[in-house]
XYZ file of C-alpha atoms in Angstrom:
644
model
C 78.138 40.056 -30.636
C 76.376 39.015 -33.808
C 76.631 35.426 -32.709
C 74.812 36.200 -29.434
C 72.023 38.027 -31.275
C 71.596 35.063 -33.601
C 71.290 32.671 -30.670
C 68.672 34.873 -29.012
C 66.610 35.049 -32.192
C 66.765 31.299 -32.593
C 65.574 30.867 -29.024
C 62.661 33.240 -29.565
C 61.617 31.380 -32.696
C 61.805 28.085 -30.868
C 59.777 29.375 -27.942
C 57.158 30.800 -30.283
C 56.878 27.481 -32.078
C 56.531 25.660 -28.805
C 53.761 28.055 -27.676
C 51.879 27.561 -30.943
C 52.115 23.811 -30.552
C 50.943 24.065 -26.942
C 47.967 26.211 -27.965
C 46.987 23.704 -30.633
C 47.378 20.861 -28.167
C 45.445 22.836 -25.570
C 42.554 23.412 -27.992
C 42.436 19.762 -28.953
C 42.632 18.677 -25.325
C 39.814 21.053 -24.423
C 37.595 19.618 -27.148
C 38.376 16.147 -25.892
C 37.512 17.272 -22.376
C 34.134 18.615 -23.500
C 33.286 15.380 -25.307
C 34.382 13.382 -22.271
C 32.232 15.517 -19.982
C 29.264 14.993 -22.280
C 29.767 11.255 -22.115
C 30.062 11.391 -18.320
C 26.892 13.482 -17.832
C 25.020 11.123 -20.129
C 26.158 8.130 -18.098
C 24.894 9.837 -14.911
C 21.457 10.396 -16.533
C 21.719 14.149 -16.050
C 19.044 16.262 -17.729
C 20.231 19.747 -16.818
C 23.760 21.070 -16.291
C 24.738 24.308 -14.589
C 28.176 25.524 -15.643
C 30.322 27.772 -13.463
C 33.626 28.455 -15.237
C 35.786 31.309 -16.450
C 36.127 29.933 -19.981
C 36.087 31.994 -23.141
C 32.883 32.296 -25.104
C 33.994 29.947 -27.862
C 34.674 27.164 -25.369
C 31.315 27.700 -23.706
C 29.634 27.570 -27.082
C 31.404 24.334 -27.826
C 30.204 22.865 -24.496
C 26.650 24.068 -25.142
C 26.660 22.446 -28.570
C 27.903 19.079 -27.296
C 25.481 18.874 -24.369
C 22.502 20.048 -26.417
C 23.206 17.347 -28.966
C 22.358 14.726 -26.314
C 19.256 16.593 -25.016
C 20.910 18.079 -21.937
C 19.941 21.651 -21.133
C 22.709 24.034 -20.017
C 22.766 27.065 -17.717
C 25.821 29.295 -17.379
C 26.503 31.146 -14.122
C 29.427 33.442 -13.490
C 29.208 33.480 -9.703
C 26.813 31.305 -7.743
C 24.172 28.770 -8.691
C 20.676 29.612 -7.404
C 19.320 27.276 -4.741
C 15.706 27.323 -5.847
C 16.111 24.609 -8.480
C 14.030 21.930 -6.762
C 13.928 19.209 -9.373
C 12.979 15.565 -9.246
C 15.558 14.551 -11.846
C 19.327 14.282 -11.877
C 21.071 17.633 -11.912
C 24.639 18.246 -13.054
C 26.968 21.034 -11.911
C 30.256 21.641 -13.724
C 32.841 23.711 -11.854
C 36.306 24.751 -13.005
C 38.314 25.018 -9.784
C 41.018 26.966 -11.605
C 38.582 29.883 -11.413
C 39.437 30.209 -7.750
C 37.105 33.028 -6.777
C 34.081 31.495 -8.477
C 34.751 28.053 -7.024
C 35.255 29.327 -3.484
C 32.005 31.311 -3.403
C 30.088 28.492 -5.051
C 31.280 25.802 -2.638
C 30.503 27.971 0.375
C 26.993 28.546 -0.879
C 26.471 24.879 -1.752
C 27.696 23.760 1.664
C 25.428 26.222 3.447
C 22.408 25.161 1.402
C 23.490 21.498 1.455
C 23.456 20.987 -2.270
C 25.955 18.135 -2.091
C 23.408 15.341 -2.259
C 22.366 12.339 -4.326
C 20.394 14.407 -6.795
C 23.191 16.810 -7.740
C 26.193 15.441 -9.622
C 29.174 17.756 -9.170
C 31.928 17.471 -11.777
C 35.121 19.372 -10.900
C 37.890 20.095 -13.380
C 41.075 22.150 -13.368
C 41.613 23.437 -16.879
C 44.990 24.979 -15.972
C 46.493 21.945 -14.293
C 49.258 19.982 -15.925
C 48.924 16.353 -16.840
C 49.990 13.962 -14.109
C 50.844 10.313 -14.007
C 48.326 7.745 -12.847
C 50.377 7.147 -9.718
C 50.158 10.807 -8.710
C 46.439 11.134 -9.444
C 45.300 10.256 -5.931
C 47.597 12.821 -4.346
C 46.418 15.523 -6.762
C 42.772 14.615 -6.118
C 43.252 14.662 -2.343
C 44.962 18.057 -2.459
C 42.198 19.475 -4.656
C 39.397 18.202 -2.421
C 41.106 19.425 0.734
C 41.803 22.816 -0.804
C 38.241 23.536 -1.841
C 35.977 21.166 0.145
C 37.707 20.524 3.459
C 35.086 22.590 5.334
C 32.143 21.733 3.084
C 29.142 19.559 3.945
C 30.264 16.678 1.741
C 28.898 13.564 3.442
C 28.473 10.039 2.014
C 25.407 10.998 0.003
C 27.298 13.610 -1.995
C 28.199 13.010 -5.621
C 31.339 15.078 -6.131
C 33.755 13.919 -8.839
C 37.099 15.339 -9.944
C 38.629 14.778 -13.377
C 42.432 14.537 -13.305
C 44.143 14.352 -16.685
C 46.805 11.684 -16.976
C 49.904 11.520 -19.165
C 48.315 9.129 -21.606
C 48.465 10.225 -25.237
C 44.788 9.545 -25.883
C 43.662 12.422 -23.612
C 42.209 10.335 -20.820
C 41.166 11.393 -17.341
C 40.945 9.591 -14.052
C 37.675 10.161 -12.171
C 38.012 10.605 -8.421
C 35.219 10.933 -5.885
C 35.548 12.399 -2.421
C 33.412 12.657 0.686
C 33.578 12.738 4.475
C 31.888 10.254 6.789
C 31.060 13.121 9.161
C 31.434 16.876 9.316
C 34.451 16.618 11.620
C 36.292 13.879 9.727
C 38.924 14.425 7.066
C 37.822 14.092 3.471
C 38.763 10.877 1.653
C 39.125 10.262 -2.067
C 38.532 7.104 -4.065
C 39.055 6.287 -7.704
C 35.678 6.187 -9.377
C 36.855 5.219 -12.853
C 38.416 6.651 -15.972
C 37.111 8.463 -19.019
C 38.206 9.492 -22.461
C 36.617 10.473 -25.723
C 36.231 6.867 -26.819
C 35.493 5.057 -23.572
C 34.054 5.485 -20.098
C 34.901 3.064 -17.331
C 33.124 3.416 -13.982
C 34.098 1.288 -10.996
C 30.795 0.790 -9.202
C 31.823 -2.385 -7.458
C 32.943 -0.657 -4.266
C 31.115 2.675 -4.328
C 28.123 1.479 -2.291
C 30.229 -0.336 0.280
C 32.506 2.679 0.729
C 29.602 5.029 1.362
C 27.953 2.512 3.706
C 31.017 2.308 5.941
C 30.975 5.191 8.400
C 34.237 3.996 9.983
C 32.984 3.822 13.537
C 32.002 7.469 13.921
C 29.537 8.525 16.604
C 26.140 9.826 15.496
C 23.745 11.505 17.892
C 20.192 10.216 18.070
C 17.217 11.306 20.160
C 14.317 9.137 21.249
C 11.064 9.987 23.009
C 10.054 8.422 26.326
C 6.609 9.427 27.553
C 7.319 8.342 31.149
C 11.021 9.086 31.815
C 10.681 8.368 35.547
C 9.537 4.810 34.871
C 11.995 4.144 32.066
C 14.500 1.421 32.961
C 16.650 1.593 29.856
C 17.051 -0.284 26.612
C 18.338 -3.814 26.847
C 17.664 -7.030 24.920
C 14.277 -8.613 25.573
C 13.208 -5.962 28.047
C 9.837 -6.659 29.628
C 7.978 -3.384 29.532
C 4.552 -2.099 28.642
C 5.634 1.526 28.306
C 6.948 3.213 25.173
C 6.714 0.111 23.016
C 7.632 1.996 19.850
C 10.746 3.454 21.449
C 11.974 -0.083 22.121
C 11.005 -1.261 18.639
C 12.892 1.552 16.916
C 15.855 1.052 19.222
C 16.095 -2.548 18.008
C 16.105 -1.288 14.414
C 18.765 1.300 15.211
C 21.015 -1.336 16.773
C 20.887 -3.290 13.524
C 21.439 -0.047 11.614
C 24.635 0.554 13.593
C 26.023 -2.758 12.405
C 24.931 -2.136 8.829
C 26.635 1.263 8.583
C 29.445 0.766 11.122
C 28.783 3.668 13.468
C 28.154 4.178 17.165
C 24.990 5.803 18.468
C 24.911 8.365 21.257
C 21.291 8.245 22.401
C 19.539 11.142 24.107
C 16.036 11.145 25.617
C 13.271 13.749 25.492
C 9.608 13.531 26.465
C 8.059 15.101 23.360
C 8.165 14.593 19.617
C 8.149 18.340 19.174
C 5.491 20.852 18.295
C 5.518 24.234 16.610
C 6.065 26.960 19.189
C 4.484 29.573 16.946
C 7.695 31.358 15.953
C 8.987 28.821 13.440
C 10.944 26.820 16.003
C 9.987 23.442 17.426
C 10.319 21.744 20.775
C 11.315 18.192 21.623
C 12.802 15.808 19.091
C 11.887 17.949 16.082
C 13.516 20.991 17.665
C 16.781 19.129 18.238
C 16.851 18.034 14.604
C 16.038 21.570 13.496
C 18.984 22.951 15.490
C 21.352 20.146 14.371
C 21.722 18.997 17.968
C 21.328 15.391 16.833
C 21.811 13.584 13.536
C 18.650 11.489 13.371
C 15.601 10.513 15.370
C 15.908 7.387 17.453
C 12.161 6.799 17.196
C 9.733 7.137 14.319
C 7.446 10.148 14.271
C 4.404 11.070 12.232
C 4.963 12.782 8.901
C 3.307 16.147 9.431
C 3.251 19.111 7.077
C 4.543 21.544 9.706
C 7.513 19.313 10.543
C 8.493 18.710 6.928
C 9.543 22.333 6.631
C 12.384 21.815 9.124
C 13.256 18.090 8.980
C 13.362 15.249 6.470
C 12.069 11.702 6.750
C 13.613 8.426 5.647
C 11.187 5.507 5.246
C 8.127 4.286 7.080
C 8.763 1.898 9.937
C 5.695 0.933 11.971
C 2.021 1.815 12.221
C 0.644 3.274 15.420
C -3.001 2.242 15.638
C -4.727 3.514 18.789
C -7.833 1.464 19.483
C -10.558 1.509 22.096
C -10.517 -1.705 24.139
C -13.603 -2.627 26.141
C -15.815 -5.499 27.135
C -19.068 -5.793 25.290
C -22.050 -5.489 27.660
C -23.837 -8.771 28.474
C -26.455 -9.792 25.992
C -29.085 -9.733 28.717
C -28.451 -6.033 29.304
C -29.322 -5.004 25.768
C -31.777 -7.703 24.659
C -34.556 -9.746 26.196
C -32.899 -13.150 26.331
C -36.247 -14.851 27.044
C -37.264 -14.467 23.404
C -33.825 -15.026 21.845
C -33.465 -18.838 22.070
C -35.802 -19.438 19.133
C -36.383 -17.622 15.904
C -39.757 -16.162 15.065
C -40.625 -19.128 12.852
C -39.913 -21.548 15.702
C -42.050 -19.550 18.108
C -44.928 -19.598 15.633
C -44.522 -23.335 15.093
C -44.569 -23.901 18.859
C -47.657 -21.734 19.254
C -49.472 -23.608 16.509
C -48.443 -26.931 18.056
C -49.674 -26.000 21.520
C -52.915 -24.546 20.177
C -53.335 -27.749 18.206
C -52.911 -29.829 21.359
C -55.449 -27.637 23.148
C -57.995 -28.056 20.373
C -57.290 -31.798 20.240
C -57.869 -32.244 23.981
C -61.083 -30.212 23.824
C -62.284 -32.264 20.859
C -61.465 -35.574 22.541
C -63.187 -34.471 25.750
C -66.263 -33.424 23.812
C -66.395 -36.682 21.867
C -65.968 -38.715 25.056
C -68.730 -36.811 26.806
C -71.032 -37.255 23.833
C -70.636 -40.996 23.314
C -70.181 -42.273 26.854
C -72.587 -40.054 28.818
C -71.537 -41.623 32.067
C -72.033 -38.513 34.108
C -68.296 -37.920 34.707
C -67.029 -34.411 34.857
C -66.008 -33.183 31.355
C -63.011 -31.004 30.545
C -63.862 -27.418 29.825
C -61.939 -25.135 27.478
C -60.208 -23.491 30.410
C -59.196 -26.893 31.804
C -57.604 -27.812 28.478
C -55.676 -24.555 28.365
C -54.410 -25.128 31.921
C -53.252 -28.659 31.047
C -51.285 -27.390 28.031
C -49.856 -24.546 30.083
C -48.780 -26.988 32.795
C -47.024 -29.110 30.197
C -45.113 -26.098 28.916
C -44.032 -25.132 32.422
C -43.248 -28.751 33.387
C -45.893 -28.639 36.156
C -48.195 -31.529 35.213
C -51.940 -31.653 35.954
C -54.224 -32.756 38.831
C -57.259 -33.989 36.937
C -58.196 -37.688 36.731
C -58.578 -38.596 33.078
C -60.003 -42.044 32.374
C -60.144 -41.797 28.609
C -57.232 -43.489 26.861
C -57.308 -41.143 23.867
C -56.938 -38.066 26.067
C -54.134 -39.725 28.011
C -52.244 -40.504 24.803
C -52.650 -36.909 23.629
C -51.404 -35.555 26.969
C -48.484 -38.028 26.953
C -47.368 -36.795 23.533
C -47.908 -33.211 24.710
C -45.615 -33.631 27.718
C -43.005 -35.474 25.662
C -42.963 -32.621 23.149
C -42.775 -30.085 25.957
C -39.725 -31.855 27.428
C -37.748 -31.426 24.215
C -38.826 -27.822 23.827
C -38.050 -27.006 27.457
C -34.607 -28.660 27.260
C -33.677 -26.732 24.126
C -34.973 -23.506 25.588
C -33.103 -23.934 28.888
C -29.821 -24.767 27.157
C -30.141 -21.706 24.953
C -30.854 -19.497 27.953
C -27.714 -20.753 29.719
C -25.609 -20.059 26.630
C -27.111 -16.605 26.205
C -26.368 -15.728 29.818
C -22.660 -16.341 29.092
C -22.642 -14.512 25.769
C -21.566 -10.893 25.326
C -23.471 -8.713 22.965
C -22.217 -6.985 19.839
C -24.127 -3.795 20.455
C -21.021 -1.544 20.381
C -19.546 -1.566 16.888
C -18.736 2.065 16.100
C -17.486 5.197 17.807
C -21.054 6.442 17.820
C -22.091 3.401 19.863
C -19.299 4.189 22.320
C -20.556 7.724 22.741
C -24.175 6.705 23.224
C -23.419 3.911 25.707
C -23.095 4.290 29.470
C -19.447 3.249 29.321
C -16.749 5.350 30.997
C -13.655 6.098 28.944
C -9.969 6.985 29.426
C -6.826 6.869 27.283
C -3.247 5.721 27.698
C -0.577 8.293 28.484
C 1.046 9.097 25.148
C 2.881 12.026 23.532
C 0.193 12.102 20.860
C -2.836 11.412 23.078
C -4.148 14.955 23.380
C -3.217 15.786 19.783
C -5.358 12.933 18.472
C -8.530 14.492 19.837
C -7.555 18.130 19.251
C -6.879 17.676 15.533
C -9.497 15.110 14.568
C -12.313 16.082 12.214
C -14.567 13.210 13.270
C -17.542 14.692 15.162
C -18.095 11.508 17.160
C -14.480 11.400 18.327
C -14.771 15.000 19.456
C -18.024 14.148 21.207
C -16.377 11.133 22.845
C -13.643 13.347 24.257
C -15.963 16.138 25.400
C -18.592 13.841 26.899
C -16.553 11.073 28.524
C -12.999 12.341 29.018
C -12.761 16.094 29.352
C -14.482 16.303 32.736
C -11.961 13.860 34.262
C -9.145 16.404 34.176
C -5.719 14.838 34.620
C -7.269 11.397 35.134
C -8.401 11.139 31.529
C -4.932 9.823 30.587
C -3.688 6.893 32.681
C -1.160 4.080 32.560
C -1.939 1.054 30.429
C -2.026 -1.263 33.440
C -4.621 0.910 35.195
C -6.824 1.177 32.133
C -6.742 -2.573 31.462
C -7.600 -3.263 35.114
C -10.669 -1.023 34.827
C -11.842 -2.935 31.765
C -11.820 -6.159 33.800
C -13.924 -4.844 36.665
C -16.024 -2.041 35.166
C -17.962 -1.152 32.063
C -15.022 0.884 30.875
C -13.330 1.715 27.576
C -9.626 2.426 27.234
C -7.710 3.860 24.273
C -4.349 2.142 23.935
C -1.880 1.409 21.149
C -1.031 -2.136 22.175
C -2.271 -3.972 25.244
C -2.226 -7.573 24.045
C 0.813 -8.381 26.175
C -0.884 -7.129 29.329
C -4.098 -8.951 28.502
C -2.264 -12.212 27.809
C -0.376 -11.988 31.082
C -3.052 -10.709 33.484
C -6.445 -11.852 32.223
C -7.963 -15.284 32.724
C -8.627 -17.365 29.649
C -12.388 -16.952 29.816
C -12.011 -13.170 30.128
C -10.169 -12.952 26.823
C -13.347 -13.976 25.006
C -15.262 -10.929 26.079
C -13.171 -7.947 25.000
C -13.571 -6.046 21.755
C -11.740 -3.201 20.080
C -12.573 -0.369 17.726
C -9.913 1.535 15.821
C -10.403 5.199 16.615
C -7.871 7.016 14.431
C -6.450 6.217 11.019
C -2.914 7.532 11.324
C -0.018 7.685 8.860
C 2.950 5.393 9.230
C 5.804 6.356 11.528
C 9.107 7.308 9.886
C 12.622 7.945 11.145
C 13.463 11.638 10.865
C 16.825 13.206 10.014
C 18.043 16.773 9.857
C 16.987 18.799 6.845
C 19.000 17.809 3.745
C 20.990 15.331 5.778
C 23.957 13.631 4.203
C 22.823 10.291 5.641
C 19.172 10.214 4.569
C 19.436 7.931 1.552
C 21.895 5.456 3.043
C 19.606 5.212 6.078
C 16.672 4.582 3.749
C 18.543 1.841 1.909
C 19.484 -0.024 5.074
C 16.055 0.330 6.677
C 14.427 -1.021 3.525
C 16.907 -3.889 3.597
C 15.816 -4.705 7.154
C 12.238 -4.994 5.960
C 13.184 -7.122 2.965
C 15.078 -9.711 5.008
C 12.415 -9.937 7.742
C 14.089 -8.070 10.599
C 11.249 -5.576 10.798
C 8.605 -8.304 11.033
C 10.619 -10.053 13.726
C 10.698 -6.863 15.791
C 6.938 -6.442 15.376
C 6.287 -9.993 16.563
C 8.679 -9.471 19.458
C 7.044 -6.332 20.847
C 3.452 -6.512 19.588
C 2.051 -9.993 20.254
C -1.014 -11.172 18.335
C -4.494 -10.762 19.699
C -5.112 -13.265 22.531
C -7.097 -16.269 21.403
C -10.395 -17.112 23.041
C -10.355 -20.630 24.515
C -13.986 -21.716 24.351
C -13.369 -24.805 26.501
C -12.259 -22.641 29.423
C -15.117 -20.301 28.831
C -17.594 -23.173 29.140
C -16.355 -23.779 32.683
C -16.847 -20.176 33.664
C -19.313 -19.591 36.493
C -21.769 -16.862 35.595
C -23.749 -15.187 38.353
C -27.262 -14.206 37.369
C -28.248 -10.736 38.467
C -31.540 -8.913 38.603
C -30.824 -7.561 35.131
C -30.948 -11.057 33.634
C -34.223 -12.063 35.326
C -35.883 -8.687 34.929
C -38.168 -9.870 32.070
C -39.346 -12.742 34.281
C -40.033 -10.303 37.097
C -42.073 -8.250 34.672
C -44.175 -11.298 33.804
C -44.554 -12.061 37.497
C -45.682 -8.539 38.267
C -48.044 -8.490 35.321
C -49.563 -11.813 36.346
C -49.924 -10.669 39.943
C -51.763 -7.541 38.870
C -54.014 -9.504 36.520
C -54.863 -12.028 39.244
C -55.816 -9.257 41.666
C -57.976 -7.608 39.027
C -59.646 -10.930 38.259
C -60.199 -11.480 41.991
C -62.122 -8.246 42.260
C -64.048 -9.107 39.125
C -64.982 -12.456 40.600
C -66.080 -10.824 43.846
C -68.127 -8.357 41.877
C -69.546 -11.122 39.738
C -70.474 -13.197 42.770
C -72.179 -10.233 44.379
C -73.999 -9.492 41.169
C -75.196 -13.074 40.705
C -76.581 -13.237 44.219
C -78.406 -10.026 43.609
C -79.802 -11.242 40.308
C -80.766 -14.593 41.800
C -83.546 -12.923 43.630
C -84.968 -11.704 40.342
C -84.408 -15.033 38.547
C -82.206 -13.387 35.870
C -79.804 -15.906 34.339
C -78.618 -13.805 31.356
C -75.154 -13.111 32.681
C -74.633 -16.751 33.603
C -75.534 -17.864 30.087
C -72.813 -15.600 28.641
C -69.972 -16.488 31.007
C -71.084 -19.892 32.152
C -68.618 -21.754 29.907
C -65.842 -20.899 32.380
C -67.439 -22.973 35.146
C -68.225 -26.645 35.367
C -71.871 -27.473 34.853
C -73.229 -30.427 36.661
């Protein structure tokens, strides 16, 4: 009996000694764990750590001391971490999964609020777990992740790491990371590295490639087609003038599928989505808001109201709606009769012709004075008529025997030939030239041009939300009264530009113009950018687990030139004007072009009739005065008649 009691006492002493040793080892291991965690948070560039554990106060104090020593702030939470910490820096969250109740509530909250993202670094530990061998670490990590995060929103963008202590004597831990490629897939774990008090080894060589491989899952995407009835589908090198940006983004998404190894299930709607007034959205934005699709298959504008319910990746393309139109002919806005020469040239011509007139008068006077042969002398009016005939290429009917006057008239007609040739050539060129009278939106509004716009999901929104008074006036004055006809197909609008004085708002019509217009017609059209719009961007669901990997791959497409290739494929450059073809263009002259000449004709006709009546009156008056031998009037106006 005594022997049995002795054995029992020895066993109790042994057990007590073992427990004391285990406690000492446990304390040392815990200190090593805290130092290792500090090293790991420092390597992740974390500035703030939220701690959710069931540790004793002394252990928490020890953790606070270590993290504060490296300028990392610490928050301790017993239950759940608040979701209002919207920070721009790296955020660390330490969770002890051995505190089962705390961990379960925390993970449910984090999954609901989608806090498993690139910004938050989750470090999981199990302070009550036994040490395991390196070979069993993967199995332990997989069981831990499946136990606590099997239903969580832990997609490739999540940063969730688990520390599993190994059997090594230097208190080292293996670091395991886990995530799911989709919400319905099973979670997978990968060895991220190892850590100890003295060293930290992170295996970053395969982390990016693992997260960029979605293992052939199917993601739902939604695109917007403004004319679903005319849509013929997406296929390589499709020839279409409708929904250009839908095709451009589809080409990018096809490349994105290959980059991330997933399949795309594409759905079609006819609207980008607008606020319905109750916080919900329609169209593409509404589907993303309700998680009915994973990402947008077409870029949409970054709007403040949409950013409350969806997120955006990176900018893709610019949508630049412009007003296309043909400038009115130059003859319709300017008097082309005075345009061939500058003011200085006109003055030089006037001085030259006046000089010739004075010279002819002088030569006629000198001839009459020295010869006195009784021949009829040139009057001032005769000299003016000769110069005028030279200008108009009409010649003269007078017989001039004096060589000096003939030489002067010869030089006059030779000069007039050069002037007339230059003037005629300039007139022909001006008849073929468009004007540049319409340069701004204000000019569009004040012109007599009609105006329509291309059918587009954003067409009405452009004019409803603009702050430009001239754009509002353009819509109210030239479009609103047309009803449903104010928005038409691109082909119809471009056809109107060819045949009418019409303006058409379109995003891209260069392909239509290149294919349908003649070469000489391409020289006459102009464009004015109406709206300065933000860049389009691919949208994803709010706090999506794919946002950053989508951003990385889309940026890579731009860096290697895929984006520019797509732009050149779907948006051709502005058609070049071939001046040689334009020179062969036949231009019909209308009444508008010759209207200034008709004005001169009418003015001259009226003047001639007035002069006729004056002459009749003068003749009547002279006959009346002849009876009274009054020659006063004849002395004043007699220079206009030949005296014998």
